[in-house]
Amino acid sequence: MPTLRIALAQVNSTVGDIRGNAASVRRWSREAADAGAHLVAFPEMMLTGYPIEDLVFRNSFVEASRSALRALAADLAADGLGELAVVVGYVDADGPPAISADAVPGSGRRDASALLHRGEVVATYYKHHLPNYGVFDENRYFEPGDTLTVVRLGTADVALTVCEDIWQAGGPFTAARRAGVGLVVNINASPYELNKDDVRLALVQRRAVEAGAAVAFVNMIGGQDELVFDGDSMIVSASGELLARTGQFAEALLVHDLDLPEATDTPPAAEHGDGMRISRVVTAGDLAALTDRREGGIADRVSDEEEIWSALVLGLHDYVNKNGFRSVVFGLSGGIDSAVVAAIAVDALGPERVVGVSLPSGFSSDHSKDDAADLAKRTGLDYRTEPIQAMVDGFLANMSLSGLAVENLQARVRGVILMALSNQEGHLVLTTGNKSELAVGYSTLYGDSVGGFNPLKDVPKTMVWQLARWRNTRPGTPPIPENSITKAPSAELRPDQKDSDSLPDYEILDPIIKGYVDQDLGRDQLVAAGNDPALVDRTLRMIDLAEYKRRQSAPGTKISGKAFGRDRRLPITNLFREGQAV
């Protein structure tokens, strides 16, 4: 029974940084080789980053990926790593894209995996199952593969698969059983959402049993626009036993020894509905003898609050750094939302790269100004005060405005100041609205919605409070003043204003939003769940009418099953209303 020492490189790639991503593969491959690994696997589309979206239609981009793959194989050998088998994801093509007038059925762009060994690309595999739901549009971009690639390393047979192949029954994993492999390597770019780690474990276990083989599941980490990837790489035995698992939201190399069945040359069984051919590749040389035993270990799981906080911190960190911003700026009001954004920003970037600006008007309370100053002292961020009342008065001296127009004017003056500081000093402006406010349109367009990134875009208001309380329990000075957590939320745009003047209590509102937005429940289902019919009608109308605002909102980290943005796409012009007569 051969023993294969496998390394899973849970690493952070950047879309379009092909040279930097290749350098990362070389660096982590060196670490894997130093650990005595026979094989190291990197995430899906490691060379190009993921998702590449419409970059896939550029011939220049595809050729850059393919050229980099060949160069990487040679570079690994030049680094003295030629005996290490390296599995890496990239984009390939065997024809024009499917949207092209020159498209040829059965060929096109490919989401691919390659095995590099002794300076050569010795095997390739094309992703079979292409997701086309939620944040994924892979039927738009790629053509599915129809062949399972099986590579013999020493006397062990290893099958190559990619991401969605493990999320659907049949296809590659059924073919892997037919091929009699000992291990299936599955490389992933699986985005984070709350509690997805629980779903993944059960899924990998099912596929291991389906294939009758051990499964090595490696996932990327890092932020890419709205998406954040959490890692959670793992190895499961053929019987479904969890053998090794990484933590989340950090780069890691998981090294583990697997005892695999001896490969045979028995022809595969007849096809059993998996619809796949089997291609076999034999690598040269034997596996290096091992003198010790490596166990990867199983990392502890963390609380929901820590999971979400880690996702928000990593999402902001990578958005700022990968896009070349040196710092961030935002309005620091003393309220709960801006306080939580401040704490996330300081954790992500350090206080020296965070600017919080108090923008008091004539309606700003003393306690809000005090709470903002207190948070700045607790966190050490760069704190400034820019009163807005004189600027508002200048507008009002030249325009006849009243009521809501005056409230929105204050928000827009604040937005102008923040954007001016951004232009003057090079900061990225963060907006601080939460998912509940975005859902019902409780924000001022070009005012408090101004910003290039929104850390709380997918965080309901009730969860904002929950995160604040959790963060204050961590070691060190609690960053968020208790008064910011306990006081009633208010926009403070008119005397004695409270959110509850315009909105239901968030404890009632958030479940309705979740049902309608995240779960696509209709009016009758929401009422049947125990919600007041009049409140449901009012809430759904607010959500529907705010679509045009959300279409203009800044990107923000996705943490739920359905965030506003790429995985919820509704027409702005839409006269259908829940509960109306048809």
Short mmCIF file of N, CA and C in Angstrom, two decimals, residues 359-423:
data_model
loop_
_atom_site.label_atom_id
_atom_site.label_comp_id
_atom_site.label_asym_id
_atom_site.label_seq_id
_atom_site.Cartn_x
_atom_site.Cartn_y
_atom_site.Cartn_z
N LEU A 359 -18.88 64.54 11.50
CA LEU A 359 -19.48 65.55 10.62
C LEU A 359 -20.75 66.08 11.26
N PRO A 360 -20.62 66.76 12.40
CA PRO A 360 -21.82 67.16 13.15
C PRO A 360 -22.59 68.27 12.45
N SER A 361 -23.91 68.16 12.55
CA SER A 361 -24.81 69.23 12.10
C SER A 361 -25.48 69.83 13.34
N GLY A 362 -26.42 70.71 13.13
CA GLY A 362 -27.14 71.29 14.25
C GLY A 362 -27.99 70.29 14.99
N PHE A 363 -28.26 69.13 14.37
CA PHE A 363 -29.10 68.12 15.02
C PHE A 363 -28.28 67.01 15.68
N SER A 364 -26.97 67.06 15.55
CA SER A 364 -26.13 66.01 16.14
C SER A 364 -26.11 66.16 17.65
N SER A 365 -26.35 65.07 18.35
CA SER A 365 -26.41 65.10 19.81
C SER A 365 -24.99 65.12 20.39
N ASP A 366 -24.90 65.62 21.61
CA ASP A 366 -23.61 65.63 22.30
C ASP A 366 -23.11 64.21 22.52
N HIS A 367 -24.03 63.29 22.83
CA HIS A 367 -23.58 61.93 23.12
C HIS A 367 -23.02 61.27 21.85
N SER A 368 -23.57 61.58 20.69
CA SER A 368 -23.03 61.00 19.46
C SER A 368 -21.62 61.52 19.19
N LYS A 369 -21.41 62.82 19.39
CA LYS A 369 -20.08 63.37 19.20
C LYS A 369 -19.09 62.79 20.21
N ASP A 370 -19.56 62.63 21.44
CA ASP A 370 -18.70 62.05 22.47
C ASP A 370 -18.37 60.59 22.17
N ASP A 371 -19.38 59.83 21.67
CA ASP A 371 -19.16 58.42 21.36
C ASP A 371 -18.16 58.25 20.21
N ALA A 372 -18.24 59.12 19.21
CA ALA A 372 -17.29 59.06 18.11
C ALA A 372 -15.86 59.32 18.60
N ALA A 373 -15.71 60.34 19.45
CA ALA A 373 -14.39 60.66 19.99
C ALA A 373 -13.87 59.53 20.88
N ASP A 374 -14.78 58.91 21.63
CA ASP A 374 -14.39 57.80 22.51
C ASP A 374 -13.88 56.63 21.68
N LEU A 375 -14.59 56.29 20.59
CA LEU A 375 -14.15 55.19 19.74
C LEU A 375 -12.77 55.48 19.15
N ALA A 376 -12.57 56.71 18.71
CA ALA A 376 -11.26 57.08 18.14
C ALA A 376 -10.15 56.88 19.17
N LYS A 377 -10.42 57.26 20.40
CA LYS A 377 -9.42 57.09 21.46
C LYS A 377 -9.15 55.61 21.73
N ARG A 378 -10.21 54.80 21.71
CA ARG A 378 -10.07 53.37 21.98
C ARG A 378 -9.25 52.66 20.89
N THR A 379 -9.45 53.07 19.64
CA THR A 379 -8.83 52.35 18.52
C THR A 379 -7.54 52.99 18.03
N GLY A 380 -7.34 54.28 18.30
CA GLY A 380 -6.15 54.96 17.84
C GLY A 380 -6.19 55.42 16.39
N LEU A 381 -7.37 55.41 15.77
CA LEU A 381 -7.47 55.85 14.38
C LEU A 381 -7.30 57.37 14.28
N ASP A 382 -7.07 57.85 13.08
CA ASP A 382 -6.93 59.28 12.80
C ASP A 382 -8.32 59.92 12.85
N TYR A 383 -8.55 60.77 13.86
CA TYR A 383 -9.89 61.32 14.11
C TYR A 383 -9.91 62.80 13.78
N ARG A 384 -10.92 63.19 13.01
CA ARG A 384 -11.07 64.59 12.63
C ARG A 384 -12.52 65.03 12.80
N THR A 385 -12.68 66.32 12.92
CA THR A 385 -14.03 66.89 13.02
C THR A 385 -14.21 67.95 11.94
N GLU A 386 -15.29 67.81 11.16
CA GLU A 386 -15.62 68.77 10.11
C GLU A 386 -17.10 69.13 10.25
N PRO A 387 -17.43 70.20 11.02
CA PRO A 387 -18.83 70.59 11.17
C PRO A 387 -19.45 70.96 9.83
N ILE A 388 -20.71 70.58 9.63
CA ILE A 388 -21.34 70.80 8.32
C ILE A 388 -22.41 71.89 8.33
N GLN A 389 -22.79 72.41 9.53
CA GLN A 389 -23.97 73.27 9.57
C GLN A 389 -23.80 74.53 8.72
N ALA A 390 -22.61 75.13 8.75
CA ALA A 390 -22.42 76.35 7.96
C ALA A 390 -22.57 76.06 6.46
N MET A 391 -22.12 74.90 6.02
CA MET A 391 -22.27 74.53 4.61
C MET A 391 -23.73 74.28 4.26
N VAL A 392 -24.45 73.62 5.17
CA VAL A 392 -25.88 73.40 4.95
C VAL A 392 -26.61 74.74 4.89
N ASP A 393 -26.27 75.64 5.81
CA ASP A 393 -26.91 76.96 5.82
C ASP A 393 -26.64 77.72 4.52
N GLY A 394 -25.45 77.53 3.95
CA GLY A 394 -25.14 78.18 2.68
C GLY A 394 -26.06 77.70 1.57
N PHE A 395 -26.36 76.44 1.54
CA PHE A 395 -27.33 75.93 0.56
C PHE A 395 -28.71 76.52 0.82
N LEU A 396 -29.12 76.48 2.10
CA LEU A 396 -30.47 76.93 2.43
C LEU A 396 -30.65 78.42 2.21
N ALA A 397 -29.57 79.20 2.24
CA ALA A 397 -29.66 80.64 1.96
C ALA A 397 -29.93 80.90 0.49
N ASN A 398 -29.68 79.91 -0.34
CA ASN A 398 -29.83 80.09 -1.78
C ASN A 398 -30.89 79.21 -2.41
N MET A 399 -31.48 78.31 -1.60
CA MET A 399 -32.53 77.41 -2.09
C MET A 399 -33.63 77.32 -1.05
N SER A 400 -34.85 77.17 -1.51
CA SER A 400 -35.98 77.02 -0.60
C SER A 400 -36.27 75.53 -0.44
N LEU A 401 -35.77 74.96 0.67
CA LEU A 401 -35.93 73.54 0.93
C LEU A 401 -36.56 73.33 2.30
N SER A 402 -37.27 72.22 2.44
CA SER A 402 -37.88 71.90 3.74
C SER A 402 -38.05 70.40 3.87
N GLY A 403 -38.33 69.95 5.09
CA GLY A 403 -38.65 68.56 5.35
C GLY A 403 -37.56 67.60 4.94
N LEU A 404 -37.93 66.55 4.20
CA LEU A 404 -37.00 65.50 3.81
C LEU A 404 -35.85 66.04 2.97
N ALA A 405 -36.12 67.08 2.17
CA ALA A 405 -35.05 67.65 1.33
C ALA A 405 -33.93 68.21 2.19
N VAL A 406 -34.26 68.80 3.34
CA VAL A 406 -33.23 69.33 4.23
C VAL A 406 -32.47 68.18 4.90
N GLU A 407 -33.19 67.13 5.27
CA GLU A 407 -32.52 65.97 5.84
C GLU A 407 -31.52 65.38 4.85
N ASN A 408 -31.95 65.19 3.62
CA ASN A 408 -31.07 64.62 2.62
C ASN A 408 -29.91 65.55 2.27
N LEU A 409 -30.16 66.86 2.34
CA LEU A 409 -29.09 67.82 2.08
C LEU A 409 -27.94 67.63 3.06
N GLN A 410 -28.25 67.40 4.31
CA GLN A 410 -27.19 67.18 5.31
C GLN A 410 -26.35 65.96 4.96
N ALA A 411 -27.03 64.88 4.57
CA ALA A 411 -26.30 63.66 4.21
C ALA A 411 -25.43 63.91 2.99
N ARG A 412 -25.94 64.69 2.04
CA ARG A 412 -25.17 64.91 0.81
C ARG A 412 -23.99 65.84 1.06
N VAL A 413 -24.12 66.79 1.94
CA VAL A 413 -22.97 67.63 2.30
C VAL A 413 -21.88 66.76 2.92
N ARG A 414 -22.29 65.83 3.78
CA ARG A 414 -21.30 64.93 4.37
C ARG A 414 -20.61 64.10 3.30
N GLY A 415 -21.37 63.63 2.32
CA GLY A 415 -20.78 62.87 1.24
C GLY A 415 -19.78 63.67 0.44
N VAL A 416 -20.10 64.95 0.20
CA VAL A 416 -19.18 65.82 -0.54
C VAL A 416 -17.87 65.98 0.23
N ILE A 417 -17.95 66.15 1.54
CA ILE A 417 -16.73 66.32 2.34
C ILE A 417 -15.88 65.07 2.30
N LEU A 418 -16.50 63.92 2.46
CA LEU A 418 -15.73 62.67 2.45
C LEU A 418 -15.08 62.43 1.08
N MET A 419 -15.81 62.73 0.01
CA MET A 419 -15.22 62.56 -1.31
C MET A 419 -14.10 63.57 -1.55
N ALA A 420 -14.25 64.77 -1.01
CA ALA A 420 -13.19 65.76 -1.15
C ALA A 420 -11.91 65.30 -0.44
N LEU A 421 -12.07 64.74 0.77
CA LEU A 421 -10.91 64.20 1.48
C LEU A 421 -10.29 63.03 0.70
N SER A 422 -11.13 62.22 0.09
CA SER A 422 -10.64 61.13 -0.73
C SER A 422 -9.80 61.66 -1.90
N ASN A 423 -10.33 62.66 -2.59
CA ASN A 423 -9.60 63.24 -3.73
C ASN A 423 -8.31 63.91 -3.29
#
